[in-house]
Short mmCIF file of C-alpha atoms and ligand atoms in Angstrom, two decimals:
data_model
loop_
_atom_site.label_atom_id
_atom_site.label_comp_id
_atom_site.label_asym_id
_atom_site.label_seq_id
_atom_site.Cartn_x
_atom_site.Cartn_y
_atom_site.Cartn_z
CA MET U 1 -30.37 -88.54 -11.84
CA ALA U 2 -33.99 -90.89 -12.08
CA ARG U 3 -36.59 -87.97 -12.59
CA HIS U 4 -40.08 -89.58 -10.87
CA ARG U 5 -41.23 -89.95 -7.47
CA ALA U 6 -40.11 -93.30 -6.20
CA ILE U 7 -40.48 -94.51 -2.66
CA ASP U 8 -43.37 -93.50 -0.17
CA PRO U 9 -41.37 -91.68 2.51
CA SER U 10 -44.22 -92.23 4.74
CA GLY U 11 -44.17 -96.03 4.97
CA GLY U 12 -42.88 -98.50 3.68
CA ALA U 13 -39.84 -101.44 5.30
CA SER U 14 -38.94 -98.10 7.33
CA ALA U 15 -38.59 -99.81 11.12
CA ALA U 16 -34.60 -100.54 11.28
CA TYR U 17 -33.93 -97.09 10.47
CA GLU U 18 -34.84 -93.42 12.46
CA ASP U 19 -34.10 -90.14 10.57
CA GLN U 20 -30.38 -89.61 9.91
CA PRO U 21 -27.89 -86.18 9.85
CA SER U 22 -27.72 -85.72 5.95
CA ARG U 23 -23.55 -86.19 4.93
CA SER U 24 -22.82 -86.12 1.54
CA PRO U 25 -18.90 -88.56 1.59
CA TRP U 26 -18.22 -85.37 -0.90
CA ILE U 27 -18.77 -82.15 1.46
CA ALA U 28 -16.13 -84.36 3.91
CA GLN U 29 -12.88 -84.62 1.33
CA LEU U 30 -13.73 -80.56 1.26
CA ALA U 31 -10.27 -78.76 2.24
CA PRO U 32 -10.81 -76.57 5.14
CA ASP U 33 -13.12 -72.63 4.00
CA GLY U 34 -11.14 -70.42 5.27
CA PRO U 35 -12.52 -67.54 6.88
CA PRO U 36 -15.62 -66.18 4.97
CA ARG U 37 -15.91 -63.33 2.37
CA PRO U 38 -18.68 -61.37 2.17
CA LEU U 39 -19.51 -58.45 -0.76
CA GLU U 40 -18.57 -55.73 1.84
CA ALA U 41 -18.69 -53.12 -0.49
CA ASP U 42 -21.02 -52.12 -4.20
CA ALA U 43 -18.28 -53.78 -6.44
CA ARG U 44 -18.15 -53.52 -10.44
CA ALA U 45 -16.46 -56.17 -12.90
CA ASP U 46 -17.13 -57.06 -16.50
CA VAL U 47 -18.80 -60.42 -15.68
CA ALA U 48 -21.06 -61.02 -12.31
CA ILE U 49 -21.44 -64.51 -12.23
CA VAL U 50 -24.13 -65.75 -9.29
CA GLY U 51 -23.20 -69.63 -7.70
CA ALA U 52 -19.74 -71.15 -7.47
CA GLY U 53 -20.52 -75.20 -7.74
CA ILE U 54 -19.37 -76.78 -11.24
CA ALA U 55 -21.16 -74.44 -13.16
CA GLY U 56 -20.33 -71.48 -12.56
CA ILE U 57 -16.53 -71.95 -11.25
CA ALA U 58 -17.00 -73.33 -15.08
CA THR U 59 -17.81 -70.02 -16.68
CA ALA U 60 -15.54 -68.64 -14.85
CA PHE U 61 -12.76 -70.91 -15.27
CA PHE U 62 -13.31 -70.72 -19.59
CA THR U 63 -13.99 -67.20 -19.30
CA LEU U 64 -10.26 -66.06 -17.26
CA ARG U 65 -8.49 -68.58 -19.39
CA SER U 66 -10.02 -67.10 -22.67
CA THR U 67 -11.33 -63.45 -22.57
CA PRO U 68 -8.91 -60.88 -20.82
CA LEU U 69 -12.91 -59.99 -18.71
CA SER U 70 -13.08 -59.21 -14.90
CA VAL U 71 -15.31 -61.56 -13.18
CA ILE U 72 -17.06 -61.55 -9.95
CA VAL U 73 -18.25 -65.08 -8.44
CA LEU U 74 -21.18 -64.26 -6.56
CA GLU U 75 -22.35 -67.48 -4.50
CA ARG U 76 -24.71 -67.46 -1.04
CA ASP U 77 -23.01 -70.23 0.63
CA ARG U 78 -19.70 -71.60 0.49
CA VAL U 79 -17.92 -72.94 -2.11
CA ALA U 80 -19.71 -76.31 -3.63
CA ARG U 81 -22.30 -76.89 -0.96
CA GLY U 82 -25.12 -76.73 -4.55
CA ALA U 83 -25.65 -79.96 -6.06
CA THR U 84 -21.67 -79.76 -6.30
CA GLY U 85 -21.42 -81.04 -3.33
CA ARG U 86 -24.00 -83.71 -3.01
CA ASN U 87 -24.26 -86.20 -6.51
CA ALA U 88 -23.51 -89.05 -7.63
CA GLY U 89 -20.58 -87.87 -8.99
CA GLN U 90 -21.07 -89.59 -12.33
CA LEU U 91 -19.21 -88.98 -15.20
CA THR U 92 -22.38 -89.62 -17.88
CA THR U 93 -23.23 -87.37 -20.91
CA TYR U 94 -26.37 -88.81 -21.81
CA PHE U 95 -30.07 -87.18 -22.39
CA GLU U 96 -32.68 -87.50 -19.57
CA ARG U 97 -35.11 -87.94 -22.78
CA PRO U 98 -33.78 -90.15 -25.83
CA LEU U 99 -31.72 -88.79 -28.50
CA HIS U 100 -34.34 -89.72 -31.08
CA ASP U 101 -37.11 -87.52 -28.96
CA ILE U 102 -34.47 -84.08 -28.97
CA ALA U 103 -33.62 -84.64 -32.22
CA ARG U 104 -38.33 -84.58 -33.79
CA GLU U 105 -38.62 -81.68 -32.24
CA PHE U 106 -34.72 -79.94 -32.32
CA GLY U 107 -33.93 -81.78 -35.86
CA ALA U 108 -31.18 -84.75 -35.70
CA ASP U 109 -28.29 -82.45 -37.06
CA LEU U 110 -29.02 -79.97 -33.95
CA ALA U 111 -29.75 -82.86 -31.60
CA ILE U 112 -26.22 -84.51 -32.53
CA GLU U 113 -24.23 -81.51 -32.39
CA GLY U 114 -25.71 -80.97 -28.67
CA GLN U 115 -24.71 -84.90 -27.66
CA ARG U 116 -21.23 -84.53 -29.63
CA ALA U 117 -20.87 -81.11 -27.00
CA PHE U 118 -21.25 -83.79 -24.18
CA ASP U 119 -18.94 -85.80 -24.61
CA GLY U 120 -16.86 -84.11 -25.51
CA ALA U 121 -16.99 -81.99 -22.33
CA HIS U 122 -14.69 -85.15 -20.77
CA ASP U 123 -11.84 -83.80 -22.81
CA LEU U 124 -12.77 -79.54 -20.79
CA LEU U 125 -13.19 -82.17 -17.08
CA ASP U 126 -9.63 -83.16 -18.04
CA LEU U 127 -8.12 -79.78 -19.37
CA MET U 128 -9.87 -77.36 -16.43
CA ALA U 129 -8.45 -79.79 -14.35
CA ALA U 130 -4.67 -79.97 -15.51
CA GLU U 131 -4.59 -76.34 -15.67
CA ALA U 132 -5.53 -76.53 -12.29
CA GLY U 133 -3.53 -79.25 -11.03
CA ALA U 134 -6.15 -80.18 -9.55
CA THR U 135 -5.47 -83.24 -7.21
CA VAL U 136 -8.62 -84.31 -8.00
CA ARG U 137 -9.14 -88.03 -7.96
CA VAL U 138 -11.03 -89.14 -11.68
CA GLU U 139 -11.88 -92.30 -12.54
CA ARG U 140 -12.81 -93.85 -16.30
CA PHE U 141 -14.45 -96.23 -16.57
CA THR U 142 -17.64 -98.10 -19.05
CA GLY U 143 -20.55 -97.91 -17.35
CA HIS U 144 -23.40 -100.32 -18.26
CA MET U 145 -27.36 -100.22 -17.78
CA GLY U 146 -29.93 -103.06 -17.13
CA MET U 147 -32.78 -103.00 -19.44
CA PHE U 148 -35.26 -106.59 -19.75
CA SER U 149 -38.29 -104.76 -22.44
CA ARG U 150 -38.91 -104.49 -26.24
CA ASN U 151 -38.89 -101.59 -25.70
CA HIS U 152 -36.38 -100.35 -23.20
CA VAL U 153 -34.06 -102.08 -26.64
CA LEU U 154 -36.20 -99.89 -29.57
CA VAL U 155 -35.38 -97.17 -27.72
CA HIS U 156 -31.62 -96.96 -27.24
CA LEU U 157 -31.49 -98.61 -30.75
CA ARG U 158 -33.45 -95.89 -32.06
CA ASN U 159 -30.90 -93.03 -30.13
CA ASN U 160 -27.97 -95.44 -31.70
CA ALA U 161 -28.91 -95.84 -34.86
CA LEU U 162 -29.12 -91.58 -35.02
CA ARG U 163 -25.57 -91.52 -33.72
CA ARG U 164 -25.07 -93.90 -35.82
CA ASP U 165 -26.13 -91.76 -38.96
CA GLY U 166 -24.46 -88.61 -36.78
CA GLY U 167 -21.35 -89.83 -36.76
CA LEU U 168 -21.19 -90.37 -33.13
CA PRO U 169 -19.60 -93.75 -31.62
CA ILE U 170 -22.61 -95.23 -31.20
CA GLU U 171 -22.90 -97.56 -27.92
CA ALA U 172 -22.30 -101.41 -27.72
CA CYS U 173 -25.85 -102.82 -26.92
CA VAL U 174 -25.93 -106.01 -26.29
CA ILE U 175 -29.29 -108.34 -25.94
CA SER U 176 -29.29 -111.95 -24.06
CA GLU U 177 -30.23 -115.79 -26.59
CA ASP U 178 -32.64 -116.03 -24.41
CA ALA U 179 -34.44 -112.56 -24.39
CA GLU U 180 -38.16 -112.98 -24.71
CA PHE U 181 -38.29 -110.23 -27.08
CA LEU U 182 -34.88 -111.12 -29.30
CA ALA U 183 -37.24 -111.58 -32.76
CA ALA U 184 -38.79 -108.85 -32.41
CA VAL U 185 -36.38 -106.04 -32.37
CA PRO U 186 -36.79 -105.12 -36.29
CA ALA U 187 -34.36 -106.34 -39.07
CA ALA U 188 -33.26 -102.32 -39.50
CA HIS U 189 -31.00 -102.51 -35.96
CA ARG U 190 -29.33 -105.35 -36.39
CA ASP U 191 -25.75 -104.34 -36.78
CA LEU U 192 -26.88 -102.01 -33.66
CA TYR U 193 -26.60 -105.03 -31.36
CA SER U 194 -24.88 -108.45 -30.46
CA VAL U 195 -26.80 -111.83 -29.30
CA VAL U 196 -24.55 -112.70 -26.34
CA PRO U 197 -25.27 -115.65 -23.33
CA GLN U 198 -27.43 -114.61 -20.42
CA ALA U 199 -24.05 -115.26 -18.77
CA GLN U 200 -22.57 -111.88 -19.98
CA VAL U 201 -25.45 -109.94 -19.17
CA ARG U 202 -25.35 -110.63 -15.39
CA GLU U 203 -21.38 -110.52 -15.43
CA LEU U 204 -22.05 -107.07 -17.19
CA LEU U 205 -24.55 -105.50 -14.81
CA GLU U 206 -23.58 -107.77 -11.91
CA THR U 207 -26.73 -109.23 -11.35
CA ASP U 208 -28.02 -112.60 -11.06
CA ASP U 209 -31.67 -110.82 -11.94
CA ASP U 210 -32.76 -112.49 -14.94
CA ARG U 211 -35.50 -110.40 -15.92
CA TYR U 212 -32.62 -108.03 -17.44
CA ARG U 213 -32.22 -109.23 -20.81
CA ALA U 214 -30.58 -106.52 -22.62
CA VAL U 215 -27.17 -103.52 -21.91
CA LEU U 216 -26.33 -100.58 -22.83
CA SER U 217 -22.11 -99.81 -22.51
CA ASP U 218 -20.58 -96.82 -22.90
CA ARG U 219 -18.00 -94.51 -21.63
CA LYS U 220 -19.06 -92.91 -17.76
CA GLY U 221 -15.73 -91.89 -14.80
CA CYS U 222 -16.86 -90.64 -11.22
CA ALA U 223 -15.22 -87.75 -9.82
CA ASN U 224 -16.18 -85.43 -6.47
CA SER U 225 -17.55 -82.64 -8.80
CA GLY U 226 -17.46 -80.49 -5.00
CA ALA U 227 -13.18 -81.21 -4.13
CA LEU U 228 -12.19 -80.19 -8.10
CA VAL U 229 -14.48 -77.63 -7.80
CA GLN U 230 -12.61 -75.93 -4.26
CA GLN U 231 -9.58 -76.70 -6.24
CA VAL U 232 -10.18 -74.74 -9.39
CA LEU U 233 -11.30 -72.13 -7.10
CA GLY U 234 -8.45 -71.80 -5.38
CA HIS U 235 -6.33 -71.64 -8.94
CA LEU U 236 -8.36 -69.11 -10.14
CA GLU U 237 -7.44 -66.93 -7.14
CA ALA U 238 -4.08 -67.30 -7.30
CA ARG U 239 -3.35 -67.36 -11.75
CA TYR U 240 -6.01 -64.13 -11.84
CA ALA U 241 -5.55 -62.39 -8.75
CA ASN U 242 -6.18 -58.69 -11.03
CA ARG U 243 -9.05 -59.63 -11.88
CA PHE U 244 -10.77 -62.39 -10.32
CA ARG U 245 -12.58 -61.88 -7.12
CA TYR U 246 -15.45 -64.16 -5.21
CA VAL U 247 -17.52 -63.38 -3.03
CA ASP U 248 -19.07 -66.31 -0.15
CA CYS U 249 -22.37 -66.04 1.87
CA THR U 250 -23.54 -63.72 0.00
CA ARG U 251 -27.03 -63.90 -1.34
CA VAL U 252 -27.76 -62.61 -5.10
CA ASP U 253 -31.72 -61.19 -4.54
CA LYS U 254 -32.46 -59.22 -7.63
CA ILE U 255 -30.75 -58.75 -11.27
CA ILE U 256 -32.44 -56.00 -13.32
CA VAL U 257 -31.35 -56.13 -16.47
CA GLY U 258 -30.60 -53.11 -18.96
CA SER U 259 -29.70 -52.60 -21.86
CA ASP U 260 -26.21 -50.51 -21.06
CA ASP U 261 -25.39 -53.20 -17.44
CA VAL U 262 -26.90 -55.15 -15.02
CA ARG U 263 -27.08 -54.75 -11.81
CA LEU U 264 -27.55 -57.10 -9.11
CA GLU U 265 -28.36 -57.06 -5.08
CA ALA U 266 -26.44 -58.91 -3.18
CA GLY U 267 -26.19 -58.62 0.65
CA GLY U 268 -27.18 -55.07 1.02
CA HIS U 269 -24.56 -53.93 -1.49
CA GLY U 270 -24.67 -53.34 -5.29
CA VAL U 271 -22.63 -55.06 -7.97
CA THR U 272 -22.77 -53.83 -11.91
CA ALA U 273 -21.67 -56.00 -14.72
CA SER U 274 -21.32 -55.16 -18.14
CA ARG U 275 -22.85 -59.32 -18.35
CA ALA U 276 -24.74 -61.94 -15.51
CA VAL U 277 -24.35 -65.50 -16.20
CA LEU U 278 -27.09 -67.46 -14.12
CA CYS U 279 -25.48 -70.90 -12.29
CA THR U 280 -28.01 -71.12 -9.55
CA ASN U 281 -29.06 -74.91 -11.04
CA GLY U 282 -32.62 -75.44 -9.34
CA PHE U 283 -32.49 -72.39 -6.81
CA THR U 284 -34.64 -69.95 -7.83
CA GLU U 285 -35.31 -67.70 -5.01
CA HIS U 286 -33.65 -64.30 -6.57
CA VAL U 287 -35.60 -62.24 -8.74
CA VAL U 288 -34.83 -61.33 -12.33
CA GLU U 289 -36.44 -58.69 -13.73
CA ASP U 290 -35.71 -55.89 -16.51
CA PRO U 291 -35.59 -52.26 -15.17
CA THR U 292 -39.37 -51.43 -16.18
CA GLY U 293 -39.95 -54.38 -13.27
CA ARG U 294 -41.47 -56.81 -16.02
CA ARG U 295 -40.02 -60.73 -15.18
CA VAL U 296 -37.26 -61.58 -17.06
CA GLU U 297 -38.46 -65.10 -17.75
CA LEU U 298 -37.30 -68.64 -20.15
CA HIS U 299 -39.87 -70.34 -22.66
CA PRO U 300 -41.65 -72.41 -19.96
CA ASP U 301 -40.16 -75.78 -21.71
CA GLN U 302 -36.01 -74.16 -20.06
CA ARG U 303 -38.12 -72.95 -15.92
CA VAL U 304 -36.68 -74.28 -13.43
CA VAL U 305 -38.12 -76.96 -11.47
CA GLY U 306 -36.64 -78.52 -8.00
CA THR U 307 -36.20 -81.62 -7.83
CA ILE U 308 -35.13 -82.96 -4.35
CA GLY U 309 -32.03 -86.09 -4.94
CA PHE U 310 -32.29 -88.41 -2.26
CA MET U 311 -28.66 -91.08 -1.69
CA THR U 312 -27.10 -93.44 0.61
CA ALA U 313 -23.39 -95.07 0.68
CA PHE U 314 -21.26 -97.50 2.21
CA PHE U 315 -18.08 -98.36 2.19
CA GLU U 316 -17.00 -102.27 0.37
CA GLU U 317 -15.07 -104.50 3.14
CA HIS U 318 -12.70 -105.58 0.26
CA ARG U 319 -11.66 -102.96 -2.64
CA ARG U 320 -13.36 -102.79 -5.93
CA ALA U 321 -12.62 -101.35 -9.50
CA PRO U 322 -15.15 -98.60 -10.01
CA ALA U 323 -17.94 -98.70 -11.76
CA ALA U 324 -21.31 -97.29 -12.42
CA MET U 325 -24.55 -99.60 -13.27
CA SER U 326 -27.97 -97.96 -13.91
CA TYR U 327 -30.99 -100.58 -13.77
CA ILE U 328 -34.27 -99.44 -15.64
CA ARG U 329 -37.50 -100.85 -13.08
CA ASN U 330 -40.09 -99.85 -15.29
CA THR U 331 -41.99 -101.44 -17.98
CA THR U 332 -42.62 -98.28 -19.92
CA ILE U 333 -39.73 -95.65 -20.82
CA GLY U 334 -41.77 -92.82 -18.85
CA GLY U 335 -42.95 -94.77 -16.14
CA SER U 336 -43.28 -94.24 -12.86
CA THR U 337 -40.98 -96.62 -11.45
CA PRO U 338 -37.33 -95.02 -11.61
CA TYR U 339 -34.35 -96.87 -12.18
CA VAL U 340 -31.62 -96.96 -9.34
CA TYR U 341 -28.25 -96.29 -10.15
CA VAL U 342 -24.88 -97.03 -8.47
CA THR U 343 -21.42 -95.88 -8.46
CA ARG U 344 -18.67 -97.66 -7.11
CA ARG U 345 -15.75 -95.58 -6.68
CA THR U 346 -12.43 -95.24 -5.07
CA TYR U 347 -12.79 -93.04 -2.70
CA ASP U 348 -9.74 -91.26 0.10
CA ARG U 349 -9.88 -90.40 3.63
CA PRO U 350 -7.15 -89.19 5.59
CA GLY U 351 -5.04 -92.04 5.98
CA ASP U 352 -5.74 -95.01 3.84
CA THR U 353 -7.98 -95.62 0.05
CA VAL U 354 -11.11 -97.23 0.28
CA THR U 355 -14.27 -98.65 -1.92
CA LEU U 356 -16.88 -96.41 -1.54
CA THR U 357 -20.61 -97.55 -2.59
CA CYS U 358 -23.42 -94.81 -3.63
CA MET U 359 -27.19 -95.87 -4.11
CA GLY U 360 -29.43 -93.09 -5.81
CA GLY U 361 -32.73 -93.40 -7.61
CA PRO U 362 -35.86 -91.75 -5.45
CA GLU U 363 -36.53 -88.72 -5.66
CA TRP U 364 -38.81 -85.68 -4.71
CA PRO U 365 -40.57 -82.86 -6.20
CA PHE U 366 -39.13 -79.61 -4.67
CA GLU U 367 -42.15 -77.41 -2.42
CA GLY U 368 -40.41 -74.76 -0.07
CA SER U 369 -37.17 -73.99 0.90
CA TRP U 370 -34.75 -77.23 0.44
CA ASN U 371 -32.46 -76.75 3.38
CA ALA U 372 -29.10 -78.77 3.21
CA ASP U 373 -29.50 -79.57 6.93
CA LEU U 374 -32.63 -81.39 6.94
CA PRO U 375 -32.41 -84.86 8.00
CA PHE U 376 -32.57 -87.80 5.66
CA PRO U 377 -35.79 -89.26 6.04
CA GLY U 378 -36.13 -92.89 7.85
CA PRO U 379 -38.95 -94.58 6.02
CA LEU U 380 -36.64 -93.14 3.01
CA LEU U 381 -33.40 -94.56 3.95
CA GLY U 382 -35.28 -98.40 5.02
CA GLU U 383 -36.94 -98.04 1.29
CA MET U 384 -33.31 -97.76 -0.71
CA ASP U 385 -31.72 -100.68 2.04
CA ALA U 386 -34.53 -102.94 0.98
CA GLN U 387 -35.30 -102.24 -2.63
CA VAL U 388 -31.72 -100.72 -3.84
CA ARG U 389 -28.73 -102.65 -1.96
CA PRO U 390 -29.39 -105.93 -3.94
CA PHE U 391 -28.48 -104.27 -7.29
CA ALA U 392 -25.95 -102.59 -5.02
CA GLN U 393 -23.71 -105.61 -2.88
CA PRO U 394 -26.33 -107.78 -2.72
CA ALA U 395 -24.25 -109.22 0.08
CA ARG U 396 -24.45 -106.02 2.10
CA LEU U 397 -26.50 -107.06 4.87
CA PRO U 398 -29.89 -105.39 4.85
CA GLY U 399 -30.95 -102.90 7.84
CA LEU U 400 -27.06 -102.01 8.78
CA PRO U 401 -26.09 -98.51 9.21
CA TYR U 402 -24.92 -96.55 5.97
CA ASP U 403 -21.61 -93.73 6.11
CA PHE U 404 -23.43 -91.02 4.32
CA GLN U 405 -27.24 -90.71 3.25
CA TRP U 406 -27.18 -87.30 1.65
CA HIS U 407 -29.64 -84.95 -0.87
CA GLY U 408 -29.33 -82.50 -3.37
CA LEU U 409 -31.44 -80.40 -5.23
CA MET U 410 -31.02 -81.23 -8.82
CA GLY U 411 -32.53 -78.53 -11.32
CA TYR U 412 -34.42 -79.86 -14.21
CA MET U 413 -36.34 -78.85 -16.49
CA ASP U 414 -39.95 -80.18 -18.59
CA GLY U 415 -37.56 -80.37 -21.94
CA ARG U 416 -34.85 -82.09 -20.61
CA VAL U 417 -32.47 -79.84 -22.45
CA ARG U 418 -30.13 -77.56 -21.15
CA VAL U 419 -30.11 -74.35 -21.26
CA ILE U 420 -26.80 -72.27 -21.77
CA GLY U 421 -26.24 -69.16 -23.90
CA ALA U 422 -27.81 -65.35 -23.82
CA HIS U 423 -31.46 -64.96 -22.95
CA PRO U 424 -33.20 -63.80 -26.50
CA ARG U 425 -34.75 -60.04 -25.90
CA HIS U 426 -32.45 -59.57 -22.49
CA GLY U 427 -28.35 -60.39 -24.36
CA ARG U 428 -26.78 -59.05 -20.71
CA LEU U 429 -28.30 -61.81 -19.22
CA LEU U 430 -26.75 -65.60 -20.05
CA TYR U 431 -27.37 -68.83 -18.30
CA ASN U 432 -25.96 -72.10 -17.60
CA LEU U 433 -28.31 -74.64 -15.85
CA GLY U 434 -31.07 -77.04 -15.92
CA CYS U 435 -28.52 -80.18 -15.31
CA ASN U 436 -31.53 -82.11 -15.76
CA GLY U 437 -30.82 -84.83 -13.74
CA VAL U 438 -26.84 -84.79 -15.59
CA GLY U 439 -24.92 -82.07 -14.74
CA PHE U 440 -21.58 -82.37 -13.74
CA LEU U 441 -20.21 -82.68 -18.05
CA PRO U 442 -22.72 -80.60 -19.91
CA SER U 443 -22.38 -77.87 -17.03
CA ILE U 444 -18.39 -77.82 -17.97
CA HIS U 445 -19.39 -77.94 -21.66
CA GLY U 446 -21.89 -74.50 -20.65
CA GLY U 447 -19.25 -72.57 -19.41
CA ARG U 448 -17.09 -72.89 -21.91
CA GLN U 449 -19.76 -72.30 -24.01
CA ILE U 450 -20.53 -69.14 -22.22
CA SER U 451 -16.83 -68.27 -22.33
CA ARG U 452 -17.01 -67.56 -25.41
CA LEU U 453 -19.87 -65.94 -26.40
CA LEU U 454 -18.56 -63.05 -23.97
CA GLY U 455 -15.25 -64.20 -25.68
CA GLY U 456 -17.39 -61.90 -28.83
CA GLU U 457 -18.06 -65.52 -30.31
CA ARG U 458 -21.27 -65.49 -32.53
CA LEU U 459 -21.98 -69.15 -31.75
CA PRO U 460 -24.20 -71.38 -34.18
CA PRO U 461 -27.98 -72.13 -33.58
CA SER U 462 -27.57 -74.55 -30.74
CA ILE U 463 -30.60 -76.58 -28.73
CA PHE U 464 -29.07 -75.42 -25.55
CA ASP U 465 -29.79 -71.86 -26.89
CA PRO U 466 -32.58 -70.26 -24.61
CA ARG U 467 -36.21 -69.50 -26.21
CA GLU U 468 -39.08 -67.27 -24.81
CA ALA U 469 -42.24 -67.86 -24.15
CA PRO U 470 -44.16 -66.65 -27.78
CA ALA U 471 -46.54 -64.28 -25.50
CA ASP U 472 -43.32 -62.60 -23.65
CA ALA U 473 -41.80 -62.83 -27.15
CA GLN U 474 -44.26 -60.47 -27.99
CA GLY U 475 -44.50 -57.87 -24.62
C1 FAD F 1 -28.01 -86.84 -5.37
C2 FAD F 1 -27.54 -85.75 -7.46
C3 FAD F 1 -27.27 -87.19 -7.56
C4 FAD F 1 -26.81 -86.50 -8.68
N1 FAD F 1 -25.70 -87.42 -9.68
C5 FAD F 1 -25.10 -87.03 -10.83
C6 FAD F 1 -24.13 -87.17 -11.47
O1 FAD F 1 -24.18 -88.47 -11.16
N2 FAD F 1 -24.11 -86.62 -12.93
C7 FAD F 1 -23.98 -85.88 -12.64
O2 FAD F 1 -23.40 -85.44 -14.82
N3 FAD F 1 -24.99 -84.90 -12.22
C8 FAD F 1 -25.29 -84.93 -11.33
N4 FAD F 1 -26.13 -84.62 -10.70
C9 FAD F 1 -26.18 -83.23 -11.10
C10 FAD F 1 -24.60 -82.55 -11.03
O3 FAD F 1 -24.88 -82.67 -8.81
C11 FAD F 1 -25.53 -81.29 -10.85
O4 FAD F 1 -25.97 -80.01 -12.33
C12 FAD F 1 -24.58 -80.11 -10.75
O5 FAD F 1 -23.93 -80.11 -9.57
C13 FAD F 1 -25.20 -78.60 -10.94
O6 FAD F 1 -24.38 -77.67 -11.37
P1 FAD F 1 -24.36 -75.92 -10.67
O7 FAD F 1 -23.18 -75.64 -10.28
O8 FAD F 1 -24.91 -75.79 -11.89
O9 FAD F 1 -25.61 -76.45 -9.19
P2 FAD F 1 -24.61 -76.05 -7.78
O10 FAD F 1 -24.01 -76.72 -7.28
O11 FAD F 1 -26.76 -76.11 -6.94
O12 FAD F 1 -24.35 -74.82 -7.92
C14 FAD F 1 -24.95 -73.57 -7.46
C15 FAD F 1 -24.51 -72.63 -6.45
O13 FAD F 1 -25.89 -71.13 -6.58
C16 FAD F 1 -25.65 -70.77 -5.23
N5 FAD F 1 -26.91 -70.25 -5.61
C17 FAD F 1 -28.46 -70.38 -5.93
N6 FAD F 1 -28.36 -69.38 -5.98
C18 FAD F 1 -28.12 -67.90 -5.70
C19 FAD F 1 -28.55 -66.12 -5.13
N7 FAD F 1 -29.38 -65.98 -4.77
N8 FAD F 1 -27.23 -66.05 -4.74
C20 FAD F 1 -25.77 -66.18 -4.91
N9 FAD F 1 -25.79 -67.77 -4.41
C21 FAD F 1 -26.82 -69.15 -5.75
C22 FAD F 1 -26.09 -72.08 -4.88
O14 FAD F 1 -26.50 -71.73 -3.31
C23 FAD F 1 -25.04 -73.09 -4.80
O15 FAD F 1 -23.72 -73.48 -4.07
C24 FAD F 1 -27.00 -85.22 -9.08
C25 FAD F 1 -27.54 -84.23 -8.74
C26 FAD F 1 -28.04 -84.22 -7.22
C27 FAD F 1 -28.79 -82.99 -6.12
#
């Protein structure tokens, strides 16, 4: 989830590792897909959704549930093989940009409403899982982020002040009594943190690295979003057989957004729909245009830039409580050293249940075509083992093989704020995309909002509204 070029893939502490096959623990838990179901003739539906990850399936779920519309979901691969099957599966709701910075751009009220919406997606996830009868394991706990400089702490205290003023619960912040910067924290923030012994910082962060002097804690959780999506899809097919259709192994190549309908060219056939919803994450190989052949695009801040995120995981020797921790490593926010993040969760295997610890952090900008089968680079595995493993499990010996190593495609946008809603000029085209590193719960919120729009509701302005570049708007 940390958006920075991280570790030099061409060198470093790599000798112990060769390139490894890519293998995601979440895809390993999926049920068999059954035979492929490609589109074999032209089709028609009220709503065409492109992409069968958490965004597409959540959008289908809420649309079928709250409107009478017919829905077709088109997926070029199999269900949950994009980021939804290759993430860290952490339930979290922060923006990869300080909330007070979002408030500066959009105003405090809209920023708070955006945060409130993401926070509320925990309940939407529970609703979706319960109604679908999903058996996927969802764990919840308090997660912790380690900080070591005054700069980190002030950013989060400013966010907290905004949360408090906007009526949101503040995130617990503790600062060590040994923190060198304690006296420099402005008095105005005094009610937003507590001073604790350094031992408490160590305990919360499970580290003896006394560089870390402060901790921010909030509600987190873990789940396999891929298994959830697969189970919800099964529910939708059973429950709405007369107005829901799922098509896989069918790539949408072109989307033509007209004034009366939308036409999708997919797998050599055409799909005509009243509205189309893009739930395509960082995949941008398809063309979207109007009937004159002019590209339909969004504001540059809202254009997706693919980025590959890399993760590894290992089974623990003993069962441990689920946890989510992240450790800032930059001295200044926005510096080039990524934070690292660790999630520990209960993992069900055929025949037993164990603890799986996942480590992440490094990312690369995406050039060319992301390929799920590309091996995990050995040098990177070596660097993660050297740099991230000590945060995840200091007792684990260096150089051991990992049980899983995988990579996934993230959809970042320069503005770091997801896009949810209809194109301002081409109202038949809607978006629920732009994970910006955190997309599990935000995709579910997006799905519900899209269903409300499709159901005819007018929603108040939000930070997620699609926008056009000024020049586009004039054209
Ligand atoms: C390494 C990594 C770690 C992450 N960790 C977290 C985390 O801990 N917490 C969190 O909240 N988020 C995390 N994320 C982000 C989160 O996984 C994503 O935001 C979320 O899964 C995106 O869901 P989606 O449905 O938008 O995209 P995807 O799951 O990528 O689904 C998009 C689907 O669209 C299909 N598609 C694309 N183009 C076409 C086309 N032209 N025709 C047909 N189908 C098409 C793709 O095949 C794909 O199945 C992580 C992501 C990665 C990669």
